[in-house]
Short mmCIF file of C-alpha atoms in Angstrom, two decimals:
data_model
loop_
_atom_site.label_atom_id
_atom_site.label_comp_id
_atom_site.label_asym_id
_atom_site.label_seq_id
_atom_site.Cartn_x
_atom_site.Cartn_y
_atom_site.Cartn_z
CA UNK E 1 25.24 13.58 14.71
CA UNK E 2 21.23 14.56 14.27
CA UNK E 3 19.74 15.01 17.55
CA UNK E 4 18.09 11.05 17.41
CA UNK E 5 21.60 9.46 17.23
CA UNK E 6 22.53 11.85 19.74
CA UNK E 7 19.87 10.65 22.77
CA UNK E 8 20.01 6.84 21.26
CA UNK E 9 23.60 7.02 22.58
CA UNK E 10 22.57 8.03 25.99
CA UNK E 11 21.38 5.65 29.17
CA UNK E 12 17.79 5.31 30.78
CA UNK E 13 19.29 7.10 33.81
CA UNK E 14 20.91 9.84 31.18
CA UNK E 15 17.49 10.05 29.62
CA UNK E 16 15.76 10.35 32.70
CA UNK E 17 17.88 13.11 33.97
CA UNK E 18 17.32 14.92 30.91
CA UNK E 19 13.47 14.92 31.70
CA UNK E 20 13.51 15.82 34.89
CA UNK E 21 15.76 18.82 34.54
CA UNK E 22 12.87 19.63 31.85
CA UNK E 23 10.49 19.35 34.10
CA UNK E 24 12.06 21.30 37.16
CA UNK E 25 13.03 24.07 34.65
CA UNK E 26 9.65 24.86 33.13
CA UNK E 27 6.22 25.23 34.52
CA UNK E 28 5.35 27.78 31.32
CA UNK E 29 7.25 29.24 28.32
CA UNK E 30 9.15 27.68 25.46
CA UNK E 31 11.25 24.35 25.70
CA UNK E 32 13.05 23.82 22.46
CA UNK E 33 16.14 21.95 21.50
CA UNK E 34 19.31 24.07 21.50
CA UNK E 35 22.08 23.52 19.11
CA UNK E 36 25.48 25.15 19.92
CA UNK E 37 26.64 27.77 17.14
CA UNK E 38 29.87 26.82 15.37
CA UNK E 39 30.63 30.67 16.16
CA UNK E 40 30.29 30.18 19.65
CA UNK E 41 33.36 27.58 19.78
CA UNK E 42 35.43 30.22 18.18
CA UNK E 43 34.52 33.25 20.23
CA UNK E 44 35.86 30.54 23.42
CA UNK E 45 38.93 30.86 22.06
CA UNK E 46 39.25 33.89 20.86
CA UNK E 47 38.12 37.75 21.95
CA UNK E 48 35.84 39.79 19.36
CA UNK E 49 37.29 43.45 19.25
CA UNK E 50 36.31 45.85 16.69
CA UNK E 51 38.81 47.27 14.16
CA UNK E 52 38.54 50.16 11.88
CA UNK E 53 38.94 50.18 8.51
CA UNK E 54 40.19 53.43 7.72
CA UNK E 55 39.81 53.91 4.33
CA UNK E 56 35.51 52.79 4.42
CA UNK E 57 35.14 55.61 6.72
CA UNK E 58 32.72 58.34 5.33
CA UNK E 59 33.34 61.64 7.05
CA UNK E 60 31.56 64.84 5.85
CA UNK E 61 31.82 67.56 8.90
CA UNK E 62 33.57 67.04 11.97
CA UNK E 63 31.39 68.73 13.94
CA UNK E 64 28.27 66.41 12.66
CA UNK E 65 27.41 62.62 14.27
CA UNK E 66 29.81 59.92 14.09
CA UNK E 67 27.75 56.53 13.24
CA UNK E 68 28.90 52.84 12.67
CA UNK E 69 28.58 50.20 10.77
CA UNK E 70 30.18 47.21 11.79
CA UNK E 71 30.73 44.32 9.05
CA UNK E 72 30.63 40.91 11.19
CA UNK E 73 28.53 38.17 12.49
CA UNK E 74 26.01 39.67 15.02
CA UNK E 75 27.03 37.21 17.77
CA UNK E 76 30.47 38.92 17.82
CA UNK E 77 29.61 42.25 16.98
CA UNK E 78 27.08 42.31 20.14
CA UNK E 79 30.01 40.77 22.78
CA UNK E 80 31.94 43.04 21.69
CA UNK E 81 29.92 46.08 21.92
CA UNK E 82 29.29 45.01 25.37
CA UNK E 83 32.70 46.99 26.63
CA UNK E 84 31.41 50.02 25.10
CA UNK E 85 27.78 50.19 24.80
CA UNK E 86 26.26 48.24 28.13
CA UNK E 87 23.41 49.95 29.75
CA UNK E 88 23.88 53.20 26.89
CA UNK E 89 21.72 52.09 24.05
CA UNK E 90 17.87 54.07 24.01
CA UNK E 91 16.42 51.55 20.85
CA UNK E 92 17.16 48.51 19.33
CA UNK E 93 15.25 47.66 15.86
CA UNK E 94 15.41 44.70 14.47
CA UNK E 95 14.27 42.54 11.67
CA UNK E 96 15.53 39.47 11.74
CA UNK E 97 14.85 36.98 9.26
CA UNK E 98 11.36 35.57 9.20
CA UNK E 99 12.23 31.86 9.30
CA UNK E 100 9.59 31.35 6.68
CA UNK E 101 10.96 27.78 5.63
CA UNK E 102 12.10 29.43 1.96
CA UNK E 103 15.93 28.59 3.26
CA UNK E 104 16.23 32.59 3.61
CA UNK E 105 18.63 32.57 6.69
CA UNK E 106 21.74 29.99 7.53
CA UNK E 107 22.42 28.05 11.10
CA UNK E 108 25.86 26.57 11.35
CA UNK E 109 26.63 26.98 7.38
CA UNK E 110 23.34 25.13 6.29
CA UNK E 111 20.66 26.96 4.93
CA UNK E 112 17.11 26.43 7.06
CA UNK E 113 13.95 25.35 4.83
CA UNK E 114 10.86 24.00 5.17
CA UNK E 115 11.46 20.54 5.64
CA UNK E 116 13.82 20.86 8.62
CA UNK E 117 11.88 19.38 11.16
CA UNK E 118 14.34 21.94 14.04
CA UNK E 119 13.88 24.88 11.91
CA UNK E 120 11.64 26.70 15.20
CA UNK E 121 14.37 25.19 17.85
CA UNK E 122 17.49 26.28 15.25
CA UNK E 123 15.01 29.95 14.96
CA UNK E 124 15.20 30.23 18.79
CA UNK E 125 18.41 29.27 19.46
CA UNK E 126 19.55 31.86 17.29
CA UNK E 127 17.43 35.01 18.67
CA UNK E 128 17.87 33.53 22.18
CA UNK E 129 21.31 33.98 21.98
CA UNK E 130 20.99 37.12 20.59
CA UNK E 131 18.37 38.87 22.17
CA UNK E 132 19.88 38.12 25.60
CA UNK E 133 23.04 40.12 24.80
CA UNK E 134 21.29 42.95 23.78
CA UNK E 135 19.45 43.28 27.19
CA UNK E 136 22.41 44.23 28.36
CA UNK E 137 23.39 46.83 25.95
CA UNK E 138 19.40 48.95 26.44
CA UNK E 139 19.74 51.58 28.86
CA UNK E 140 17.14 51.94 31.57
CA UNK E 141 15.06 53.77 28.95
CA UNK E 142 15.20 51.83 26.93
CA UNK E 143 13.36 50.03 24.41
CA UNK E 144 13.13 47.16 21.66
CA UNK E 145 11.31 46.91 18.88
CA UNK E 146 11.45 43.24 16.56
CA UNK E 147 9.44 43.23 13.38
CA UNK E 148 8.44 39.39 12.28
CA UNK E 149 5.71 37.96 10.49
CA UNK E 150 3.24 35.19 11.79
CA UNK E 151 6.11 32.45 10.91
CA UNK E 152 7.57 32.90 14.47
CA UNK E 153 5.13 35.86 15.73
CA UNK E 154 4.11 33.30 18.82
CA UNK E 155 7.25 31.72 19.23
CA UNK E 156 8.81 35.32 19.56
CA UNK E 157 6.68 36.48 21.49
CA UNK E 158 7.33 34.12 24.88
CA UNK E 159 10.87 33.80 24.27
CA UNK E 160 10.78 37.96 24.59
CA UNK E 161 8.28 37.32 27.63
CA UNK E 162 10.76 35.15 29.08
CA UNK E 163 14.21 37.78 28.28
CA UNK E 164 12.51 41.01 29.13
CA UNK E 165 9.78 40.21 31.27
CA UNK E 166 5.74 40.04 30.31
CA UNK E 167 5.33 43.20 32.08
CA UNK E 168 7.85 45.30 30.30
CA UNK E 169 5.58 44.29 26.81
CA UNK E 170 4.78 47.48 25.48
CA UNK E 171 2.82 46.17 22.60
CA UNK E 172 2.55 44.56 19.32
CA UNK E 173 1.74 46.86 16.13
CA UNK E 174 0.42 45.80 13.17
CA UNK E 175 1.88 47.20 9.75
CA UNK E 176 0.25 46.94 6.30
CA UNK E 177 3.26 46.54 4.80
CA UNK E 178 1.64 45.18 1.72
CA UNK E 179 -1.41 46.30 0.51
CA UNK E 180 -2.39 44.65 -2.16
CA UNK E 181 -1.86 41.25 -0.14
CA UNK E 182 -0.33 38.12 -1.86
CA UNK E 183 -2.20 37.19 -4.43
CA UNK E 184 -0.93 33.48 -4.54
CA UNK E 185 -1.97 33.14 -0.96
CA UNK E 186 -3.58 29.58 -0.29
CA UNK E 187 -5.90 31.01 2.32
CA UNK E 188 -6.25 35.03 3.73
CA UNK E 189 -4.23 37.27 0.88
CA UNK E 190 -1.27 38.50 3.78
CA UNK E 191 -1.45 42.23 3.74
CA UNK E 192 0.79 42.70 7.40
CA UNK E 193 3.52 42.17 9.52
CA UNK E 194 4.21 42.77 13.15
CA UNK E 195 6.62 44.51 15.21
CA UNK E 196 6.89 43.80 18.80
CA UNK E 197 8.08 46.17 21.43
CA UNK E 198 9.11 46.23 24.65
CA UNK E 199 10.99 48.13 27.64
CA UNK E 200 13.63 47.07 29.37
CA UNK E 201 12.17 48.56 32.43
CA UNK E 202 8.77 50.21 32.18
CA UNK E 203 8.91 52.18 35.06
CA UNK E 204 11.51 54.08 33.55
CA UNK E 205 10.18 54.35 30.11
CA UNK E 206 7.84 56.99 28.94
CA UNK E 207 8.12 57.80 24.68
CA UNK E 208 6.31 59.92 22.70
CA UNK E 209 3.75 57.65 21.28
CA UNK E 210 2.07 60.63 19.58
CA UNK E 211 3.94 61.50 16.02
CA UNK E 212 3.83 65.00 16.75
CA UNK E 213 3.43 65.86 20.60
CA UNK E 214 2.72 69.93 19.64
CA UNK E 215 -0.85 71.00 18.41
CA UNK E 216 -0.66 71.21 15.08
CA UNK E 217 -2.13 74.57 13.54
CA UNK E 218 -5.04 73.93 10.33
CA UNK E 219 -7.64 76.20 9.59
CA UNK E 220 -11.24 75.28 8.22
CA UNK E 221 -14.20 76.55 7.14
CA UNK E 222 -16.55 78.09 9.85
CA UNK E 223 -19.82 76.78 8.22
CA UNK E 224 -21.19 73.93 9.52
CA UNK E 225 -22.18 72.22 5.81
CA UNK E 226 -23.96 68.97 7.03
CA UNK E 227 -27.73 69.02 5.43
CA UNK E 228 -29.27 69.13 9.30
CA UNK E 229 -27.63 72.27 10.05
CA UNK E 230 -29.97 74.77 8.65
CA UNK E 231 -31.38 78.14 10.64
CA UNK E 232 -34.80 76.08 11.19
CA UNK E 233 -33.23 73.05 12.94
CA UNK E 234 -30.29 75.03 14.78
CA UNK E 235 -31.64 78.76 15.09
CA UNK E 236 -28.93 79.57 17.64
CA UNK E 237 -26.02 78.98 14.99
CA UNK E 238 -27.49 81.11 12.64
CA UNK E 239 -26.72 84.74 12.45
CA UNK E 240 -24.86 87.42 10.25
CA UNK E 241 -20.92 88.22 10.42
CA UNK E 242 -20.26 91.62 9.77
CA UNK E 243 -16.72 92.56 8.27
CA UNK E 244 -15.40 96.13 7.95
CA UNK E 245 -13.60 96.21 4.59
CA UNK E 246 -11.30 99.36 5.36
CA UNK E 247 -10.44 98.37 8.90
CA UNK E 248 -10.18 94.67 8.58
CA UNK E 249 -12.47 94.43 11.19
CA UNK E 250 -14.84 91.25 12.14
CA UNK E 251 -18.04 91.73 14.55
CA UNK E 252 -21.47 90.70 15.03
CA UNK E 253 -22.50 94.31 15.37
CA UNK E 254 -23.56 96.24 12.14
CA UNK E 255 -21.30 99.27 11.48
CA UNK E 256 -22.56 102.10 9.87
CA UNK E 257 -20.92 101.77 6.58
CA UNK E 258 -18.52 99.99 4.91
CA UNK E 259 -19.38 96.20 5.54
CA UNK E 260 -20.16 93.42 3.61
CA UNK E 261 -22.70 91.19 6.06
CA UNK E 262 -21.79 87.38 5.33
CA UNK E 263 -24.30 84.50 5.96
CA UNK E 264 -23.70 80.69 6.14
CA UNK E 265 -24.51 79.91 2.43
CA UNK E 266 -23.33 77.08 0.57
CA UNK E 267 -24.35 75.87 -3.26
CA UNK E 268 -26.97 73.93 -1.45
CA UNK E 269 -28.73 76.42 0.57
CA UNK E 270 -28.56 78.37 4.11
CA UNK E 271 -26.57 76.66 6.75
CA UNK E 272 -25.49 77.72 10.42
CA UNK E 273 -22.39 78.71 11.42
CA UNK E 274 -20.00 76.04 13.48
CA UNK E 275 -20.29 77.86 16.88
CA UNK E 276 -23.20 79.94 18.73
CA UNK E 277 -22.82 83.59 19.38
CA UNK E 278 -20.95 83.77 22.67
CA UNK E 279 -18.19 80.77 21.66
CA UNK E 280 -17.67 82.79 18.68
CA UNK E 281 -16.95 85.62 20.04
CA UNK E 282 -14.15 83.88 21.95
CA UNK E 283 -13.12 82.60 19.16
CA UNK E 284 -12.57 86.44 17.93
CA UNK E 285 -10.91 87.43 21.31
CA UNK E 286 -8.02 84.67 20.68
CA UNK E 287 -7.71 85.88 16.99
CA UNK E 288 -8.97 82.87 15.59
CA UNK E 289 -11.40 83.87 13.12
CA UNK E 290 -10.50 85.97 10.30
CA UNK E 291 -12.53 86.48 6.55
CA UNK E 292 -10.80 84.93 3.72
CA UNK E 293 -11.27 86.87 0.12
CA UNK E 294 -11.55 85.52 -3.17
CA UNK E 295 -12.60 88.02 -5.97
CA UNK E 296 -16.10 88.72 -4.69
CA UNK E 297 -16.76 85.75 -2.45
CA UNK E 298 -15.91 86.30 1.29
CA UNK E 299 -15.50 82.90 3.85
CA UNK E 300 -15.08 82.91 7.34
CA UNK E 301 -12.28 80.37 7.97
CA UNK E 302 -11.46 79.63 11.76
CA UNK E 303 -7.79 78.79 13.57
CA UNK E 304 -7.74 75.27 15.03
CA UNK E 305 -5.20 73.23 16.95
CA UNK E 306 -5.20 69.62 16.43
CA UNK E 307 -3.70 67.24 19.19
CA UNK E 308 -2.88 64.78 17.32
CA UNK E 309 -3.95 61.63 18.48
CA UNK E 310 -2.51 58.56 20.45
CA UNK E 311 -0.88 56.43 18.11
CA UNK E 312 -3.05 53.43 17.59
CA UNK E 313 -1.35 49.52 17.38
CA UNK E 314 -3.00 49.29 13.66
CA UNK E 315 -0.52 51.04 11.28
CA UNK E 316 -2.42 51.32 7.54
CA UNK E 317 -1.23 54.91 6.11
CA UNK E 318 -0.22 54.28 2.58
CA UNK E 319 3.67 55.62 3.77
CA UNK E 320 4.11 52.25 5.13
CA UNK E 321 3.75 50.41 1.89
CA UNK E 322 7.28 48.79 1.38
CA UNK E 323 6.58 48.46 -2.62
CA UNK E 324 7.12 52.77 -3.13
CA UNK E 325 8.87 53.66 0.31
CA UNK E 326 11.01 50.55 0.79
CA UNK E 327 12.02 48.97 -2.59
CA UNK E 328 12.08 51.85 -4.78
CA UNK E 329 13.58 53.70 -2.55
CA UNK E 330 16.55 51.43 -2.59
CA UNK E 331 16.35 51.79 -6.26
CA UNK E 332 16.80 55.17 -6.59
CA UNK E 333 19.66 55.29 -4.05
CA UNK E 334 21.61 52.68 -5.51
CA UNK E 335 20.40 52.92 -9.09
CA UNK E 336 19.37 48.80 -8.72
CA UNK E 337 18.18 46.35 -5.97
CA UNK E 338 19.31 42.94 -5.16
CA UNK E 339 17.73 42.87 -1.33
CA UNK E 340 14.83 41.13 -0.81
CA UNK E 341 12.05 43.22 1.12
CA UNK E 342 13.46 46.31 2.41
CA UNK E 343 11.61 48.12 4.82
CA UNK E 344 9.58 51.34 4.40
CA UNK E 345 11.47 54.39 5.96
CA UNK E 346 8.52 55.72 7.43
CA UNK E 347 7.66 52.46 9.28
CA UNK E 348 11.29 52.40 10.85
CA UNK E 349 11.47 56.25 11.25
CA UNK E 350 8.21 56.13 13.34
CA UNK E 351 9.21 53.77 15.41
CA UNK E 352 12.25 55.72 16.18
CA UNK E 353 10.95 59.23 16.38
CA UNK E 354 8.63 57.66 19.36
CA UNK E 355 10.85 55.53 21.33
CA UNK E 356 13.88 57.65 21.12
CA UNK E 357 14.98 61.71 22.20
CA UNK E 358 16.89 63.94 20.22
CA UNK E 359 20.49 62.34 21.56
CA UNK E 360 19.94 58.64 22.00
CA UNK E 361 21.55 55.58 20.31
CA UNK E 362 20.02 53.70 17.62
CA UNK E 363 21.23 49.89 17.11
CA UNK E 364 20.16 47.56 14.41
CA UNK E 365 22.10 44.34 14.75
CA UNK E 366 20.21 42.62 11.72
CA UNK E 367 20.91 46.05 9.51
CA UNK E 368 20.34 44.22 6.07
CA UNK E 369 19.63 47.24 3.52
CA UNK E 370 20.43 50.15 6.29
CA UNK E 371 16.92 51.34 6.53
CA UNK E 372 17.13 51.82 10.50
CA UNK E 373 20.38 54.34 9.77
CA UNK E 374 18.84 55.62 6.70
CA UNK E 375 15.54 56.52 9.04
CA UNK E 376 17.72 57.93 12.17
CA UNK E 377 19.64 60.75 9.24
CA UNK E 378 15.94 61.93 8.62
CA UNK E 379 15.18 62.37 11.71
CA UNK E 380 18.12 64.34 12.70
CA UNK E 381 17.08 66.67 9.57
CA UNK E 382 13.56 66.75 10.71
CA UNK E 383 13.82 67.80 14.35
CA UNK E 384 17.64 68.90 14.39
CA UNK E 385 18.36 65.85 16.17
CA UNK E 386 21.81 64.14 17.09
CA UNK E 387 20.95 60.60 17.37
CA UNK E 388 23.69 57.88 16.83
CA UNK E 389 23.03 54.97 14.88
CA UNK E 390 25.13 51.39 14.96
CA UNK E 391 24.45 48.97 12.20
CA UNK E 392 25.23 45.30 11.92
CA UNK E 393 25.15 43.22 8.73
CA UNK E 394 27.49 40.05 7.77
CA UNK E 395 28.48 40.01 4.14
CA UNK E 396 26.81 37.25 3.02
CA UNK E 397 25.74 37.71 -0.57
CA UNK E 398 27.93 40.73 -0.47
CA UNK E 399 25.20 42.19 1.48
CA UNK E 400 27.25 45.07 3.29
CA UNK E 401 29.40 46.26 0.65
CA UNK E 402 27.05 46.07 -2.30
CA UNK E 403 23.59 47.52 0.00
CA UNK E 404 23.60 48.51 3.03
CA UNK E 405 27.59 50.63 2.84
CA UNK E 406 26.88 51.77 -0.50
CA UNK E 407 23.13 53.14 0.77
CA UNK E 408 24.40 54.71 3.95
CA UNK E 409 27.41 56.40 2.17
CA UNK E 410 24.56 57.84 -1.03
CA UNK E 411 22.56 58.85 1.55
CA UNK E 412 24.86 60.99 3.56
CA UNK E 413 27.11 62.54 0.72
CA UNK E 414 24.29 62.77 -1.52
CA UNK E 415 23.24 60.14 -5.18
CA UNK E 416 21.17 60.93 -8.38
CA UNK E 417 18.13 59.65 -8.53
CA UNK E 418 16.75 56.92 -11.64
CA UNK E 419 15.21 60.48 -13.04
CA UNK E 420 19.11 61.87 -13.01
CA UNK E 421 17.59 64.19 -10.23
CA UNK E 422 20.53 65.11 -7.37
CA UNK E 423 19.00 64.10 -3.76
CA UNK E 424 20.81 66.21 -1.39
CA UNK E 425 22.66 64.58 1.31
CA UNK E 426 21.82 64.26 4.93
CA UNK E 427 25.38 65.10 6.35
CA UNK E 428 26.72 62.60 9.39
CA UNK E 429 30.03 60.78 9.30
CA UNK E 430 30.04 56.81 8.99
CA UNK E 431 32.96 54.90 10.71
CA UNK E 432 33.51 51.26 9.53
CA UNK E 433 34.42 48.62 11.26
CA UNK E 434 34.78 44.77 10.71
CA UNK E 435 35.35 42.38 14.20
CA UNK E 436 39.17 40.97 14.97
CA UNK E 437 38.74 37.73 16.48
CA UNK E 438 42.04 37.65 18.94
CA UNK E 439 42.74 34.58 19.96
CA UNK E 440 43.05 34.32 23.34
CA UNK E 441 46.79 34.00 25.64
CA UNK E 442 47.75 34.27 29.15
CA UNK E 443 50.91 36.33 29.07
CA UNK E 444 52.24 39.91 29.46
CA UNK E 445 52.94 40.05 25.63
CA UNK E 446 49.59 39.06 24.93
CA UNK E 447 48.10 41.54 27.23
CA UNK E 448 50.47 44.33 25.53
CA UNK E 449 49.29 43.13 21.78
CA UNK E 450 45.64 43.34 23.04
CA UNK E 451 46.47 47.18 24.45
CA UNK E 452 47.09 47.82 21.14
CA UNK E 453 44.31 46.25 19.67
CA UNK E 454 41.93 48.55 21.56
CA UNK E 455 42.31 51.43 20.17
CA UNK E 456 39.41 51.21 18.00
CA UNK E 457 36.93 50.12 21.03
CA UNK E 458 38.38 52.98 23.09
CA UNK E 459 37.80 55.62 20.38
CA UNK E 460 34.56 54.73 20.13
CA UNK E 461 33.85 54.40 23.49
CA UNK E 462 34.78 58.02 24.29
CA UNK E 463 33.80 58.94 20.96
CA UNK E 464 36.76 60.68 20.12
CA UNK E 465 37.54 59.25 16.67
CA UNK E 466 39.97 61.85 14.90
CA UNK E 467 43.60 61.22 15.45
CA UNK E 468 45.61 64.55 16.99
CA UNK E 469 48.45 63.48 17.37
CA UNK E 470 50.59 59.67 17.26
CA UNK E 471 53.92 58.62 18.82
CA UNK E 472 55.18 54.91 19.04
CA UNK E 473 54.08 55.13 22.97
CA UNK E 474 51.20 56.58 22.64
CA UNK E 475 47.83 58.44 20.54
CA UNK E 476 45.76 61.10 21.06
CA UNK E 477 42.88 60.99 19.64
CA UNK E 478 39.80 64.43 20.03
CA UNK E 479 36.57 65.40 18.95
CA UNK E 480 34.73 68.35 18.14
CA UNK E 481 33.64 69.08 22.17
CA UNK E 482 37.13 69.55 22.82
CA UNK E 483 37.47 66.27 24.14
CA UNK E 484 40.47 64.47 24.49
CA UNK E 485 41.09 60.29 24.40
CA UNK E 486 45.13 59.42 24.86
CA UNK E 487 46.01 55.89 24.65
CA UNK E 488 49.19 55.34 26.53
CA UNK E 489 51.33 51.93 25.95
CA UNK E 490 54.37 52.69 28.10
CA UNK E 491 53.91 54.84 31.33
CA UNK E 492 57.47 56.49 30.66
CA UNK E 493 55.60 58.66 27.83
CA UNK E 494 52.83 60.33 29.87
CA UNK E 495 54.37 62.97 30.51
CA UNK E 496 55.41 63.54 26.81
CA UNK E 497 51.92 62.79 25.97
CA UNK E 498 50.97 65.64 28.18
CA UNK E 499 53.61 68.08 26.25
CA UNK E 500 51.73 67.60 23.15
CA UNK E 501 48.22 68.60 24.31
CA UNK E 502 45.85 71.66 23.42
CA UNK E 503 45.46 74.54 25.82
CA UNK E 504 41.54 74.44 24.72
CA UNK E 505 40.53 71.28 25.37
CA UNK E 506 37.52 70.44 28.28
CA UNK E 507 37.87 66.57 29.32
CA UNK E 508 40.80 64.50 28.91
CA UNK E 509 40.21 60.38 29.59
CA UNK E 510 43.79 58.52 29.58
CA UNK E 511 43.84 54.72 29.15
CA UNK E 512 47.28 53.74 30.48
CA UNK E 513 49.02 50.22 29.96
CA UNK E 514 48.93 48.89 33.06
CA UNK E 515 48.84 44.91 34.46
CA UNK E 516 48.22 46.25 38.06
CA UNK E 517 45.78 48.79 37.39
CA UNK E 518 47.81 51.92 38.68
CA UNK E 519 45.96 55.05 38.75
CA UNK E 520 49.33 56.79 37.93
CA UNK E 521 48.24 59.72 40.18
CA UNK E 522 51.95 61.18 40.70
CA UNK E 523 52.57 61.19 37.08
CA UNK E 524 48.89 63.47 36.38
CA UNK E 525 49.59 65.29 39.82
CA UNK E 526 49.93 68.68 37.24
CA UNK E 527 46.58 68.11 35.87
CA UNK E 528 44.10 67.62 38.65
CA UNK E 529 42.29 71.09 38.38
CA UNK E 530 41.23 69.49 34.79
CA UNK E 531 38.36 67.50 34.09
CA UNK E 532 40.29 63.59 33.93
CA UNK E 533 39.40 60.08 33.96
CA UNK E 534 42.04 57.36 34.17
CA UNK E 535 41.41 54.03 33.09
CA UNK E 536 44.48 50.78 32.68
CA UNK E 537 44.24 48.79 29.69
CA UNK E 538 43.83 46.16 28.69
CA UNK E 539 42.26 45.45 32.41
CA UNK E 540 39.01 45.96 33.18
CA UNK E 541 38.32 46.35 29.27
CA UNK E 542 39.18 42.85 28.88
CA UNK E 543 37.33 41.74 30.82
CA UNK E 544 34.66 43.64 30.06
CA UNK E 545 34.41 42.19 26.71
CA UNK E 546 34.39 38.49 28.14
CA UNK E 547 31.76 38.92 30.63
#
């Protein structure tokens, strides 16, 4: 039934009620025809729970960072992540479909083209549900950055103002990603796209809006070479500098012997120095002045420290060109590229750098070609960070299995590019998940079944992903930080599970099947001096997923 037919069946009173509710509900903002997604019906009947696909894990080193790739509709993935990462994600970076009208995305199994009268409404419905879930995952110092072009820019801005708050809007960055322009454009030749940046709470965030906030040391000629800088026009900047060869000493006092007199002479004639004598002596005292010798030429040089200026909202550097740093890069990694319009790795990497710290968790639930994951790994290599990424993508047109997954795997382990040169891997571990839709039931047997299905969620939440010991009634998982997670399905096995603990663990987390939420203080009394935490399953984990 289309929207017109739906309204034709309503009575006059029902139509007036709808109009009144709209008038009461909105004074300023977006109003659109909100159409339910068919997958939401599935969600009401099922519980989405992560399931690790072990044979697709990529493990390079136990001590490396553990990243995640989730093959799923992102609505299900966002719901399942609520029980694991609520209030823990420092950055969400997404590149959603731009809704250009070119049938580049689907809603309820139909491709949306430019002739669809409700294409903006459908897009807003899709984005609104996901952004509301995403907001719950952001930490109190978190940011969200959303790439978009002009087709939905204005709608997206108002939607984000409603969800995240206009006050939390950090800025809109313009990125020149296609400097050659689109030659087939009827009007302006488009060269740019946009990224909207919002904070979870602007009062709590700082960010680092310098790509390098450490002063950068460089050198420069001490000669002021401009045409108007002559001994006649700037006499206070003209003076001889003496360099003693044997002592490698610079001064303004003429030495007795073995010295070189250096004047600010260029091929265009005599010029001046950049500083007056007193300022020169201060720089000399700081050891910022030295003489560079090339053959018979002696040049006075100055060491300088430049603080990089704060990032602007207009990114035009050639590194943001999506062709060499997105399309061609992807071809080199995969040997081919069946993915349209991958982002420049530098555009994504720079957002990750300015909006995260070295231990942040980064989520991309429109992962596409995997640029966000690649960017996180590159940045970790550059600054010895331990950022963790979570990528989410469906497998429509086999994008996950043929693009996202092999790219991340190759970047982690190394690959040969198109020139047959081996590119060293960046390391890290990848855990591959899909989402299991578990039909909800109200029975003890279902609750027990659910507890066993929750294992992947629990291990991801605790970041204990290595199986240490396995028995029928319990599992023990560990990580390189000497943390252990015990998942116990039968309380009578608590003591047996404790007997299998190593002696050198630092922290211990129990998840014990219990419908009553017991704390098992008696059973765990001999561990009181240890750093332990006790949780019951499937509650409250089950409720956290549904809420």
